JSON list of C-alpha atoms in Angstrom, two decimals:
[
{"chain": "A", "resi": 256, "resn": "MET", "atom": "CA", "xyz": [-9.77, -61.18, 42.52]},
{"chain": "A", "resi": 257, "resn": "PRO", "atom": "CA", "xyz": [-8.85, -64.24, 40.34]},
{"chain": "A", "resi": 258, "resn": "LEU", "atom": "CA", "xyz": [-6.07, -63.45, 37.90]},
{"chain": "A", "resi": 259, "resn": "LEU", "atom": "CA", "xyz": [-8.14, -64.42, 34.87]},
{"chain": "A", "resi": 260, "resn": "LEU", "atom": "CA", "xyz": [-10.96, -62.10, 35.98]},
{"chain": "A", "resi": 261, "resn": "LEU", "atom": "CA", "xyz": [-8.55, -59.34, 36.57]},
{"chain": "A", "resi": 262, "resn": "LEU", "atom": "CA", "xyz": [-7.07, -59.72, 33.05]},
{"chain": "A", "resi": 263, "resn": "MET", "atom": "CA", "xyz": [-10.58, -59.80, 31.43]},
{"chain": "A", "resi": 264, "resn": "LEU", "atom": "CA", "xyz": [-11.47, -56.62, 33.45]},
{"chain": "A", "resi": 265, "resn": "ASN", "atom": "CA", "xyz": [-8.29, -54.86, 32.36]},
{"chain": "A", "resi": 266, "resn": "LYS", "atom": "CA", "xyz": [-8.91, -55.77, 28.71]},
{"chain": "A", "resi": 267, "resn": "LEU", "atom": "CA", "xyz": [-12.52, -54.49, 28.95]},
{"chain": "A", "resi": 268, "resn": "THR", "atom": "CA", "xyz": [-11.40, -51.29, 30.60]},
{"chain": "A", "resi": 269, "resn": "LYS", "atom": "CA", "xyz": [-8.89, -50.52, 27.86]},
{"chain": "A", "resi": 270, "resn": "THR", "atom": "CA", "xyz": [-11.39, -50.93, 25.13]},
{"chain": "A", "resi": 271, "resn": "LEU", "atom": "CA", "xyz": [-14.24, -49.06, 26.58]},
{"chain": "A", "resi": 272, "resn": "THR", "atom": "CA", "xyz": [-15.01, -45.42, 26.09]},
{"chain": "A", "resi": 273, "resn": "LEU", "atom": "CA", "xyz": [-15.71, -43.28, 29.20]},
{"chain": "A", "resi": 274, "resn": "GLU", "atom": "CA", "xyz": [-19.40, -43.34, 28.44]},
{"chain": "A", "resi": 275, "resn": "GLU", "atom": "CA", "xyz": [-19.42, -47.07, 28.06]},
{"chain": "A", "resi": 276, "resn": "LYS", "atom": "CA", "xyz": [-17.45, -47.45, 31.31]},
{"chain": "A", "resi": 277, "resn": "VAL", "atom": "CA", "xyz": [-20.30, -45.52, 33.03]},
{"chain": "A", "resi": 278, "resn": "ILE", "atom": "CA", "xyz": [-22.81, -48.06, 31.78]},
{"chain": "A", "resi": 279, "resn": "GLU", "atom": "CA", "xyz": [-20.78, -50.79, 33.23]},
{"chain": "A", "resi": 280, "resn": "ILE", "atom": "CA", "xyz": [-20.47, -48.83, 36.49]},
{"chain": "A", "resi": 281, "resn": "GLN", "atom": "CA", "xyz": [-24.20, -48.29, 36.63]},
{"chain": "A", "resi": 282, "resn": "LYS", "atom": "CA", "xyz": [-24.59, -52.12, 36.37]},
{"chain": "A", "resi": 283, "resn": "GLY", "atom": "CA", "xyz": [-22.51, -52.48, 39.62]},
{"chain": "A", "resi": 284, "resn": "ASN", "atom": "CA", "xyz": [-18.90, -52.56, 38.59]},
{"chain": "A", "resi": 285, "resn": "ILE", "atom": "CA", "xyz": [-17.33, -51.10, 41.62]},
{"chain": "A", "resi": 286, "resn": "GLU", "atom": "CA", "xyz": [-13.73, -51.64, 40.58]},
{"chain": "A", "resi": 287, "resn": "LEU", "atom": "CA", "xyz": [-14.36, -49.72, 37.41]},
{"chain": "A", "resi": 288, "resn": "LEU", "atom": "CA", "xyz": [-16.04, -46.93, 39.46]},
{"chain": "A", "resi": 289, "resn": "ASN", "atom": "CA", "xyz": [-13.01, -46.51, 41.60]},
{"chain": "A", "resi": 290, "resn": "GLU", "atom": "CA", "xyz": [-10.72, -46.50, 38.60]},
{"chain": "A", "resi": 291, "resn": "VAL", "atom": "CA", "xyz": [-12.65, -43.81, 36.69]},
{"chain": "A", "resi": 292, "resn": "ILE", "atom": "CA", "xyz": [-12.82, -41.61, 39.86]},
{"chain": "A", "resi": 293, "resn": "ASN", "atom": "CA", "xyz": [-9.12, -42.00, 40.38]},
{"chain": "A", "resi": 294, "resn": "ASP", "atom": "CA", "xyz": [-8.33, -41.29, 36.78]},
{"chain": "A", "resi": 295, "resn": "TYR", "atom": "CA", "xyz": [-10.43, -38.23, 36.71]},
{"chain": "A", "resi": 296, "resn": "LYS", "atom": "CA", "xyz": [-9.38, -36.54, 39.97]},
{"chain": "A", "resi": 297, "resn": "PRO", "atom": "CA", "xyz": [-7.51, -33.86, 38.03]},
{"chain": "A", "resi": 298, "resn": "PHE", "atom": "CA", "xyz": [-10.71, -33.10, 36.12]},
{"chain": "A", "resi": 299, "resn": "ILE", "atom": "CA", "xyz": [-12.65, -32.90, 39.29]},
{"chain": "A", "resi": 300, "resn": "LYS", "atom": "CA", "xyz": [-10.13, -30.47, 40.91]},
{"chain": "A", "resi": 301, "resn": "LYS", "atom": "CA", "xyz": [-10.19, -28.35, 37.77]},
{"chain": "A", "resi": 302, "resn": "SER", "atom": "CA", "xyz": [-13.96, -28.19, 37.91]},
{"chain": "A", "resi": 303, "resn": "VAL", "atom": "CA", "xyz": [-13.98, -27.29, 41.57]},
{"chain": "A", "resi": 304, "resn": "SER", "atom": "CA", "xyz": [-11.22, -24.71, 41.21]},
{"chain": "A", "resi": 305, "resn": "SER", "atom": "CA", "xyz": [-13.04, -22.99, 38.39]},
{"chain": "A", "resi": 306, "resn": "VAL", "atom": "CA", "xyz": [-15.89, -22.25, 40.77]},
{"chain": "A", "resi": 307, "resn": "CYS", "atom": "CA", "xyz": [-13.86, -21.39, 43.80]},
{"chain": "A", "resi": 308, "resn": "LYS", "atom": "CA", "xyz": [-11.33, -19.39, 41.85]},
{"chain": "A", "resi": 309, "resn": "ARG", "atom": "CA", "xyz": [-8.39, -20.84, 43.72]},
{"chain": "A", "resi": 310, "resn": "TYR", "atom": "CA", "xyz": [-6.25, -23.92, 43.89]},
{"chain": "A", "resi": 311, "resn": "ILE", "atom": "CA", "xyz": [-7.89, -26.87, 45.58]},
{"chain": "A", "resi": 312, "resn": "TYR", "atom": "CA", "xyz": [-6.06, -29.30, 47.90]},
{"chain": "A", "resi": 313, "resn": "ASP", "atom": "CA", "xyz": [-7.05, -32.87, 48.72]},
{"chain": "A", "resi": 314, "resn": "GLN", "atom": "CA", "xyz": [-7.93, -31.93, 52.31]},
{"chain": "A", "resi": 315, "resn": "ASP", "atom": "CA", "xyz": [-10.30, -29.11, 51.17]},
{"chain": "A", "resi": 316, "resn": "ASP", "atom": "CA", "xyz": [-13.97, -29.64, 51.99]},
{"chain": "A", "resi": 317, "resn": "GLU", "atom": "CA", "xyz": [-14.73, -28.46, 48.36]},
{"chain": "A", "resi": 318, "resn": "TYR", "atom": "CA", "xyz": [-12.62, -31.30, 46.93]},
{"chain": "A", "resi": 319, "resn": "SER", "atom": "CA", "xyz": [-14.61, -33.86, 48.93]},
{"chain": "A", "resi": 320, "resn": "ILE", "atom": "CA", "xyz": [-17.84, -32.38, 47.58]},
{"chain": "A", "resi": 321, "resn": "GLY", "atom": "CA", "xyz": [-16.50, -32.49, 44.04]},
{"chain": "A", "resi": 322, "resn": "LEU", "atom": "CA", "xyz": [-15.57, -36.21, 44.42]},
{"chain": "A", "resi": 323, "resn": "MET", "atom": "CA", "xyz": [-19.24, -37.00, 45.65]},
{"chain": "A", "resi": 324, "resn": "ALA", "atom": "CA", "xyz": [-20.66, -34.85, 42.91]},
{"chain": "A", "resi": 325, "resn": "PHE", "atom": "CA", "xyz": [-18.71, -36.70, 40.23]},
{"chain": "A", "resi": 326, "resn": "HIS", "atom": "CA", "xyz": [-19.80, -40.02, 41.58]},
{"chain": "A", "resi": 327, "resn": "GLU", "atom": "CA", "xyz": [-23.37, -38.72, 41.60]},
{"chain": "A", "resi": 328, "resn": "ALA", "atom": "CA", "xyz": [-22.99, -37.56, 38.06]},
{"chain": "A", "resi": 329, "resn": "ILE", "atom": "CA", "xyz": [-21.68, -41.05, 36.97]},
{"chain": "A", "resi": 330, "resn": "MET", "atom": "CA", "xyz": [-24.64, -42.87, 38.45]},
{"chain": "A", "resi": 331, "resn": "LYS", "atom": "CA", "xyz": [-27.18, -40.30, 37.08]},
{"chain": "A", "resi": 332, "resn": "TYR", "atom": "CA", "xyz": [-25.68, -39.90, 33.59]},
{"chain": "A", "resi": 333, "resn": "GLU", "atom": "CA", "xyz": [-27.86, -40.76, 30.56]},
{"chain": "A", "resi": 334, "resn": "PRO", "atom": "CA", "xyz": [-26.01, -40.99, 27.33]},
{"chain": "A", "resi": 335, "resn": "ASN", "atom": "CA", "xyz": [-29.10, -40.41, 25.19]},
{"chain": "A", "resi": 336, "resn": "LYS", "atom": "CA", "xyz": [-29.46, -36.88, 26.65]},
{"chain": "A", "resi": 337, "resn": "GLY", "atom": "CA", "xyz": [-26.89, -35.61, 24.29]},
{"chain": "A", "resi": 338, "resn": "SER", "atom": "CA", "xyz": [-24.12, -34.16, 26.40]},
{"chain": "A", "resi": 339, "resn": "SER", "atom": "CA", "xyz": [-20.93, -35.95, 27.39]},
{"chain": "A", "resi": 340, "resn": "LEU", "atom": "CA", "xyz": [-20.22, -37.24, 30.78]},
{"chain": "A", "resi": 341, "resn": "LEU", "atom": "CA", "xyz": [-17.54, -34.71, 31.52]},
{"chain": "A", "resi": 342, "resn": "ALA", "atom": "CA", "xyz": [-19.80, -31.77, 30.45]},
{"chain": "A", "resi": 343, "resn": "PHE", "atom": "CA", "xyz": [-22.64, -33.24, 32.50]},
{"chain": "A", "resi": 344, "resn": "SER", "atom": "CA", "xyz": [-20.20, -33.83, 35.51]},
{"chain": "A", "resi": 345, "resn": "ASP", "atom": "CA", "xyz": [-18.98, -30.31, 35.29]},
{"chain": "A", "resi": 346, "resn": "VAL", "atom": "CA", "xyz": [-22.54, -28.87, 35.70]},
{"chain": "A", "resi": 347, "resn": "VAL", "atom": "CA", "xyz": [-23.26, -31.26, 38.60]},
{"chain": "A", "resi": 348, "resn": "ILE", "atom": "CA", "xyz": [-19.98, -30.45, 40.38]},
{"chain": "A", "resi": 349, "resn": "SER", "atom": "CA", "xyz": [-20.39, -26.58, 39.92]},
{"chain": "A", "resi": 350, "resn": "ARG", "atom": "CA", "xyz": [-23.93, -26.81, 41.26]},
{"chain": "A", "resi": 351, "resn": "LYS", "atom": "CA", "xyz": [-22.79, -28.76, 44.44]},
{"chain": "A", "resi": 352, "resn": "ILE", "atom": "CA", "xyz": [-19.90, -26.40, 45.00]},
{"chain": "A", "resi": 353, "resn": "ILE", "atom": "CA", "xyz": [-22.09, -23.37, 44.44]},
{"chain": "A", "resi": 354, "resn": "ASP", "atom": "CA", "xyz": [-24.69, -24.79, 46.96]},
{"chain": "A", "resi": 355, "resn": "PHE", "atom": "CA", "xyz": [-21.86, -25.29, 49.50]},
{"chain": "A", "resi": 356, "resn": "ILE", "atom": "CA", "xyz": [-20.50, -21.76, 48.94]},
{"chain": "A", "resi": 357, "resn": "ARG", "atom": "CA", "xyz": [-24.09, -20.22, 49.31]},
{"chain": "A", "resi": 358, "resn": "LYS", "atom": "CA", "xyz": [-24.64, -22.11, 52.51]},
{"chain": "A", "resi": 359, "resn": "ASN", "atom": "CA", "xyz": [-21.35, -20.81, 54.00]},
{"chain": "A", "resi": 360, "resn": "GLN", "atom": "CA", "xyz": [-22.27, -17.29, 52.85]},
{"chain": "A", "resi": 361, "resn": "ARG", "atom": "CA", "xyz": [-25.70, -17.47, 54.52]},
{"chain": "A", "resi": 362, "resn": "GLU", "atom": "CA", "xyz": [-24.15, -18.53, 57.76]},
{"chain": "A", "resi": 363, "resn": "LYS", "atom": "CA", "xyz": [-21.44, -15.71, 57.55]},
{"chain": "A", "resi": 364, "resn": "ALA", "atom": "CA", "xyz": [-23.95, -13.06, 56.46]},
{"chain": "A", "resi": 365, "resn": "VAL", "atom": "CA", "xyz": [-26.13, -13.32, 59.58]},
{"chain": "A", "resi": 366, "resn": "PRO", "atom": "CA", "xyz": [-24.57, -11.43, 62.51]},
{"chain": "A", "resi": 367, "resn": "ASN", "atom": "CA", "xyz": [-25.19, -12.39, 66.15]},
{"chain": "A", "resi": 368, "resn": "LEU", "atom": "CA", "xyz": [-28.18, -10.30, 67.03]},
{"chain": "A", "resi": 369, "resn": "PHE", "atom": "CA", "xyz": [-28.54, -11.97, 70.36]},
{"chain": "A", "resi": 370, "resn": "SER", "atom": "CA", "xyz": [-25.15, -11.31, 71.92]},
{"chain": "A", "resi": 371, "resn": "GLY", "atom": "CA", "xyz": [-26.73, -9.74, 74.94]},
{"chain": "A", "resi": 372, "resn": "GLU", "atom": "CA", "xyz": [-25.94, -6.26, 73.93]},
{"chain": "A", "resi": 373, "resn": "ASP", "atom": "CA", "xyz": [-28.67, -3.78, 74.93]},
{"chain": "A", "resi": 374, "resn": "SER", "atom": "CA", "xyz": [-27.69, -0.93, 72.92]},
{"chain": "A", "resi": 375, "resn": "ASP", "atom": "CA", "xyz": [-30.24, 0.40, 70.45]},
{"chain": "A", "resi": 376, "resn": "GLU", "atom": "CA", "xyz": [-27.50, 1.86, 68.33]},
{"chain": "A", "resi": 377, "resn": "GLY", "atom": "CA", "xyz": [-25.83, -1.59, 68.29]},
{"chain": "A", "resi": 378, "resn": "ASN", "atom": "CA", "xyz": [-28.90, -3.40, 67.24]},
{"chain": "A", "resi": 379, "resn": "LYS", "atom": "CA", "xyz": [-29.66, -0.89, 64.42]},
{"chain": "A", "resi": 380, "resn": "ALA", "atom": "CA", "xyz": [-26.09, -1.21, 63.25]},
{"chain": "A", "resi": 381, "resn": "SER", "atom": "CA", "xyz": [-26.52, -5.04, 63.28]},
{"chain": "A", "resi": 382, "resn": "LEU", "atom": "CA", "xyz": [-29.79, -4.99, 61.50]},
{"chain": "A", "resi": 383, "resn": "PHE", "atom": "CA", "xyz": [-28.26, -2.51, 58.83]},
{"chain": "A", "resi": 384, "resn": "GLU", "atom": "CA", "xyz": [-25.33, -4.88, 58.40]},
{"chain": "A", "resi": 385, "resn": "LEU", "atom": "CA", "xyz": [-27.59, -7.85, 58.05]},
{"chain": "A", "resi": 386, "resn": "GLU", "atom": "CA", "xyz": [-29.79, -6.15, 55.36]},
{"chain": "A", "resi": 387, "resn": "HIS", "atom": "CA", "xyz": [-26.71, -5.00, 53.54]},
{"chain": "A", "resi": 388, "resn": "ALA", "atom": "CA", "xyz": [-25.06, -8.45, 53.67]},
{"chain": "A", "resi": 389, "resn": "MET", "atom": "CA", "xyz": [-28.27, -10.17, 52.48]},
{"chain": "A", "resi": 390, "resn": "ASN", "atom": "CA", "xyz": [-28.76, -7.76, 49.62]},
{"chain": "A", "resi": 391, "resn": "ASN", "atom": "CA", "xyz": [-25.21, -8.34, 48.51]},
{"chain": "A", "resi": 392, "resn": "PHE", "atom": "CA", "xyz": [-25.72, -12.09, 48.83]},
{"chain": "A", "resi": 393, "resn": "ARG", "atom": "CA", "xyz": [-28.85, -12.01, 46.78]},
{"chain": "A", "resi": 394, "resn": "GLU", "atom": "CA", "xyz": [-27.16, -10.07, 44.03]},
{"chain": "A", "resi": 395, "resn": "GLN", "atom": "CA", "xyz": [-24.34, -12.67, 43.95]},
{"chain": "A", "resi": 396, "resn": "GLU", "atom": "CA", "xyz": [-26.97, -15.49, 44.02]},
{"chain": "A", "resi": 397, "resn": "VAL", "atom": "CA", "xyz": [-28.90, -13.98, 41.04]},
{"chain": "A", "resi": 398, "resn": "ALA", "atom": "CA", "xyz": [-25.70, -13.53, 39.09]},
{"chain": "A", "resi": 399, "resn": "GLN", "atom": "CA", "xyz": [-24.69, -17.13, 39.65]},
{"chain": "A", "resi": 400, "resn": "GLU", "atom": "CA", "xyz": [-28.25, -18.31, 38.76]},
{"chain": "A", "resi": 401, "resn": "ARG", "atom": "CA", "xyz": [-27.96, -16.52, 35.50]},
{"chain": "A", "resi": 402, "resn": "LYS", "atom": "CA", "xyz": [-24.57, -18.24, 34.71]},
{"chain": "A", "resi": 403, "resn": "ASP", "atom": "CA", "xyz": [-26.13, -21.57, 35.77]},
{"chain": "A", "resi": 404, "resn": "GLU", "atom": "CA", "xyz": [-29.00, -20.99, 33.29]},
{"chain": "A", "resi": 405, "resn": "ILE", "atom": "CA", "xyz": [-26.59, -20.24, 30.40]},
{"chain": "A", "resi": 406, "resn": "VAL", "atom": "CA", "xyz": [-24.75, -23.43, 31.09]},
{"chain": "A", "resi": 407, "resn": "GLU", "atom": "CA", "xyz": [-28.01, -25.40, 31.09]},
{"chain": "A", "resi": 408, "resn": "TYR", "atom": "CA", "xyz": [-29.17, -23.68, 27.93]},
{"chain": "A", "resi": 409, "resn": "THR", "atom": "CA", "xyz": [-25.94, -24.30, 26.16]},
{"chain": "A", "resi": 410, "resn": "LEU", "atom": "CA", "xyz": [-26.25, -28.10, 26.97]},
{"chain": "A", "resi": 411, "resn": "SER", "atom": "CA", "xyz": [-29.88, -28.08, 25.69]},
{"chain": "A", "resi": 412, "resn": "LEU", "atom": "CA", "xyz": [-28.88, -26.41, 22.45]},
{"chain": "A", "resi": 413, "resn": "LYS", "atom": "CA", "xyz": [-26.22, -29.05, 21.95]},
{"chain": "A", "resi": 414, "resn": "LYS", "atom": "CA", "xyz": [-28.85, -31.68, 21.57]},
{"chain": "A", "resi": 415, "resn": "TYR", "atom": "CA", "xyz": [-29.93, -29.89, 18.40]},
{"chain": "A", "resi": 416, "resn": "GLY", "atom": "CA", "xyz": [-26.29, -29.50, 17.10]},
{"chain": "A", "resi": 417, "resn": "LEU", "atom": "CA", "xyz": [-26.31, -25.78, 18.05]},
{"chain": "A", "resi": 418, "resn": "THR", "atom": "CA", "xyz": [-24.10, -23.74, 20.15]},
{"chain": "A", "resi": 419, "resn": "PHE", "atom": "CA", "xyz": [-24.68, -20.42, 22.13]},
{"chain": "A", "resi": 420, "resn": "GLN", "atom": "CA", "xyz": [-22.54, -18.75, 19.45]},
{"chain": "A", "resi": 421, "resn": "ASP", "atom": "CA", "xyz": [-24.95, -19.94, 16.85]},
{"chain": "A", "resi": 422, "resn": "VAL", "atom": "CA", "xyz": [-27.83, -18.17, 18.64]},
{"chain": "A", "resi": 423, "resn": "VAL", "atom": "CA", "xyz": [-25.82, -14.83, 18.35]},
{"chain": "A", "resi": 424, "resn": "SER", "atom": "CA", "xyz": [-24.61, -15.25, 14.90]},
{"chain": "A", "resi": 425, "resn": "GLN", "atom": "CA", "xyz": [-27.94, -16.59, 13.35]},
{"chain": "A", "resi": 426, "resn": "SER", "atom": "CA", "xyz": [-30.07, -13.93, 15.00]},
{"chain": "A", "resi": 427, "resn": "PRO", "atom": "CA", "xyz": [-31.95, -12.07, 12.14]},
{"chain": "A", "resi": 428, "resn": "LYS", "atom": "CA", "xyz": [-30.40, -8.66, 11.53]},
{"chain": "A", "resi": 429, "resn": "HIS", "atom": "CA", "xyz": [-33.58, -6.76, 11.27]},
{"chain": "A", "resi": 430, "resn": "GLU", "atom": "CA", "xyz": [-35.99, -6.25, 14.26]},
{"chain": "A", "resi": 431, "resn": "ASP", "atom": "CA", "xyz": [-39.11, -7.16, 12.40]},
{"chain": "A", "resi": 432, "resn": "ALA", "atom": "CA", "xyz": [-37.43, -10.43, 11.11]},
{"chain": "A", "resi": 433, "resn": "ARG", "atom": "CA", "xyz": [-36.46, -11.26, 14.72]},
{"chain": "A", "resi": 434, "resn": "GLN", "atom": "CA", "xyz": [-40.06, -10.60, 15.85]},
{"chain": "A", "resi": 435, "resn": "ASN", "atom": "CA", "xyz": [-41.35, -12.87, 13.12]},
{"chain": "A", "resi": 436, "resn": "ALA", "atom": "CA", "xyz": [-38.91, -15.61, 14.00]},
{"chain": "A", "resi": 437, "resn": "ILE", "atom": "CA", "xyz": [-39.86, -15.34, 17.71]},
{"chain": "A", "resi": 438, "resn": "SER", "atom": "CA", "xyz": [-43.59, -15.43, 16.89]},
{"chain": "A", "resi": 439, "resn": "THR", "atom": "CA", "xyz": [-43.08, -18.57, 14.77]},
{"chain": "A", "resi": 440, "resn": "ALA", "atom": "CA", "xyz": [-41.16, -20.13, 17.61]},
{"chain": "A", "resi": 441, "resn": "LEU", "atom": "CA", "xyz": [-43.99, -19.35, 20.06]},
{"chain": "A", "resi": 442, "resn": "LEU", "atom": "CA", "xyz": [-46.46, -20.88, 17.60]},
{"chain": "A", "resi": 443, "resn": "ILE", "atom": "CA", "xyz": [-44.43, -24.14, 17.24]},
{"chain": "A", "resi": 444, "resn": "ALA", "atom": "CA", "xyz": [-43.84, -24.33, 21.01]},
{"chain": "A", "resi": 445, "resn": "ASP", "atom": "CA", "xyz": [-47.55, -24.32, 21.42]},
{"chain": "A", "resi": 446, "resn": "ASN", "atom": "CA", "xyz": [-48.20, -27.16, 18.98]},
{"chain": "A", "resi": 447, "resn": "PRO", "atom": "CA", "xyz": [-47.62, -30.64, 20.76]},
{"chain": "A", "resi": 448, "resn": "ILE", "atom": "CA", "xyz": [-47.33, -32.50, 17.35]},
{"chain": "A", "resi": 449, "resn": "TRP", "atom": "CA", "xyz": [-44.75, -30.14, 16.04]},
{"chain": "A", "resi": 450, "resn": "MET", "atom": "CA", "xyz": [-42.85, -30.22, 19.34]},
{"chain": "A", "resi": 451, "resn": "ASP", "atom": "CA", "xyz": [-42.84, -34.05, 19.38]},
{"chain": "A", "resi": 452, "resn": "TYR", "atom": "CA", "xyz": [-41.48, -33.99, 15.74]},
{"chain": "A", "resi": 453, "resn": "LEU", "atom": "CA", "xyz": [-38.70, -31.54, 16.70]},
{"chain": "A", "resi": 454, "resn": "LYS", "atom": "CA", "xyz": [-37.69, -33.43, 19.83]},
{"chain": "A", "resi": 455, "resn": "LYS", "atom": "CA", "xyz": [-37.63, -36.73, 17.99]},
{"chain": "A", "resi": 456, "resn": "LYS", "atom": "CA", "xyz": [-36.14, -35.70, 14.61]},
{"chain": "A", "resi": 457, "resn": "LYS", "atom": "CA", "xyz": [-34.08, -32.72, 15.94]},
{"chain": "A", "resi": 458, "resn": "ARG", "atom": "CA", "xyz": [-35.41, -30.58, 13.04]},
{"chain": "A", "resi": 459, "resn": "LEU", "atom": "CA", "xyz": [-38.43, -28.42, 12.26]},
{"chain": "A", "resi": 460, "resn": "PRO", "atom": "CA", "xyz": [-41.37, -29.81, 10.46]},
{"chain": "A", "resi": 461, "resn": "LEU", "atom": "CA", "xyz": [-41.07, -27.01, 7.84]},
{"chain": "A", "resi": 462, "resn": "LYS", "atom": "CA", "xyz": [-43.64, -28.26, 5.41]},
{"chain": "A", "resi": 463, "resn": "GLN", "atom": "CA", "xyz": [-46.39, -28.18, 7.96]},
{"chain": "A", "resi": 464, "resn": "ILE", "atom": "CA", "xyz": [-45.21, -24.88, 9.46]},
{"chain": "A", "resi": 465, "resn": "GLU", "atom": "CA", "xyz": [-45.16, -22.92, 6.25]},
{"chain": "A", "resi": 466, "resn": "LYS", "atom": "CA", "xyz": [-48.92, -23.68, 5.77]},
{"chain": "A", "resi": 467, "resn": "GLU", "atom": "CA", "xyz": [-49.68, -21.87, 9.05]},
{"chain": "A", "resi": 468, "resn": "VAL", "atom": "CA", "xyz": [-47.32, -18.94, 9.06]},
{"chain": "A", "resi": 469, "resn": "SER", "atom": "CA", "xyz": [-46.90, -16.00, 6.60]},
{"chain": "A", "resi": 470, "resn": "LEU", "atom": "CA", "xyz": [-43.19, -16.60, 6.27]},
{"chain": "A", "resi": 471, "resn": "SER", "atom": "CA", "xyz": [-41.75, -18.19, 3.17]},
{"chain": "A", "resi": 472, "resn": "ARG", "atom": "CA", "xyz": [-40.07, -21.63, 3.18]},
{"chain": "A", "resi": 473, "resn": "LYS", "atom": "CA", "xyz": [-36.84, -19.86, 2.36]},
{"chain": "A", "resi": 474, "resn": "THR", "atom": "CA", "xyz": [-37.18, -17.53, 5.25]},
{"chain": "A", "resi": 475, "resn": "LEU", "atom": "CA", "xyz": [-37.90, -20.41, 7.71]},
{"chain": "A", "resi": 476, "resn": "GLU", "atom": "CA", "xyz": [-34.88, -22.34, 6.55]},
{"chain": "A", "resi": 477, "resn": "ARG", "atom": "CA", "xyz": [-32.70, -19.20, 6.71]},
{"chain": "A", "resi": 478, "resn": "ASN", "atom": "CA", "xyz": [-33.88, -18.52, 10.45]},
{"chain": "A", "resi": 479, "resn": "ARG", "atom": "CA", "xyz": [-34.08, -22.27, 11.34]},
{"chain": "A", "resi": 480, "resn": "LYS", "atom": "CA", "xyz": [-31.35, -22.40, 13.94]},
{"chain": "A", "resi": 481, "resn": "TYR", "atom": "CA", "xyz": [-32.52, -19.10, 15.55]},
{"chain": "A", "resi": 482, "resn": "ILE", "atom": "CA", "xyz": [-36.14, -20.42, 15.73]},
{"chain": "A", "resi": 483, "resn": "ILE", "atom": "CA", "xyz": [-34.99, -23.68, 17.27]},
{"chain": "A", "resi": 484, "resn": "ALA", "atom": "CA", "xyz": [-32.85, -21.76, 19.71]},
{"chain": "A", "resi": 485, "resn": "ILE", "atom": "CA", "xyz": [-35.87, -19.77, 20.85]},
{"chain": "A", "resi": 486, "resn": "ILE", "atom": "CA", "xyz": [-38.09, -22.82, 21.07]},
{"chain": "A", "resi": 487, "resn": "VAL", "atom": "CA", "xyz": [-35.55, -24.49, 23.36]},
{"chain": "A", "resi": 488, "resn": "LEU", "atom": "CA", "xyz": [-35.59, -21.37, 25.50]},
{"chain": "A", "resi": 489, "resn": "ILE", "atom": "CA", "xyz": [-39.38, -21.33, 25.72]},
{"chain": "A", "resi": 490, "resn": "ASP", "atom": "CA", "xyz": [-39.58, -25.10, 26.50]},
{"chain": "A", "resi": 491, "resn": "GLY", "atom": "CA", "xyz": [-37.06, -25.06, 29.32]},
{"chain": "A", "resi": 492, "resn": "ASN", "atom": "CA", "xyz": [-36.73, -23.72, 32.85]},
{"chain": "A", "resi": 493, "resn": "PHE", "atom": "CA", "xyz": [-34.88, -20.61, 31.98]},
{"chain": "A", "resi": 494, "resn": "ASP", "atom": "CA", "xyz": [-36.61, -17.91, 33.88]},
{"chain": "A", "resi": 495, "resn": "TYR", "atom": "CA", "xyz": [-33.86, -15.12, 33.55]},
{"chain": "A", "resi": 496, "resn": "LEU", "atom": "CA", "xyz": [-33.28, -15.71, 29.80]},
{"chain": "A", "resi": 497, "resn": "GLN", "atom": "CA", "xyz": [-37.09, -15.94, 29.10]},
{"chain": "A", "resi": 498, "resn": "GLN", "atom": "CA", "xyz": [-37.63, -12.67, 30.84]},
{"chain": "A", "resi": 499, "resn": "TYR", "atom": "CA", "xyz": [-34.83, -11.08, 28.88]},
{"chain": "A", "resi": 500, "resn": "MET", "atom": "CA", "xyz": [-36.49, -12.45, 25.61]},
{"chain": "A", "resi": 501, "resn": "LYS", "atom": "CA", "xyz": [-39.84, -11.09, 26.77]},
{"chain": "A", "resi": 502, "resn": "GLU", "atom": "CA", "xyz": [-38.57, -7.68, 27.44]},
{"chain": "A", "resi": 503, "resn": "ARG", "atom": "CA", "xyz": [-37.01, -7.73, 23.93]},
{"chain": "A", "resi": 504, "resn": "PHE", "atom": "CA", "xyz": [-40.29, -8.90, 22.41]},
{"chain": "A", "resi": 505, "resn": "ASP", "atom": "CA", "xyz": [-42.43, -6.38, 24.06]},
{"chain": "A", "resi": 506, "resn": "LYS", "atom": "CA", "xyz": [-40.39, -3.41, 22.89]}
]
């Protein structure tokens, strides 16, 4: 590479934020891609280790998957979605590692039922072990899917300036107040015009809403964060969290 071009690239790299570097990479800057991946190898290892619950070495398959997942995250990252690159990358890396672990668990969970053993007792034992292993695997899979949903939900809330802790702290204290807030959220989620306003402005069209509900403007403003959090939950693919909300709402 010519010295002048190299100096210009170095100057550009020093002045760009990580998100700005990603934009340059997505335009085809391979040198910058290699630099970013190399600089963030400790981050990748930390993300992989947090899922695997152990230290990750360069020669581990999980580390290679983490590198590829980080590269994928860089190429798919969209700054206007609200989350930072590192937050987005952490989700992508976690999903890829979880998929890898699940695949290995499936292979280990299935015993060899065709080993040539003719014993009925042996076959019954193998079938019992298979059923037990698959039940355990499914329980672990469901638990992980719930964790993944919470991560996704947290990222979705961030677009509206909310955190998961806000949802807990802003939840109305009285049951009837919670039910009213949830009913209002359902009404808003079913109104395309209001939803479009919320997604664009990142706030509720309170003036229009108060004309259609029995709640006062003051009550709507007080429960604003909780209502938005419920709308985000309804509008997303959060099956486990939605089921939990439905069970609470039906009580």
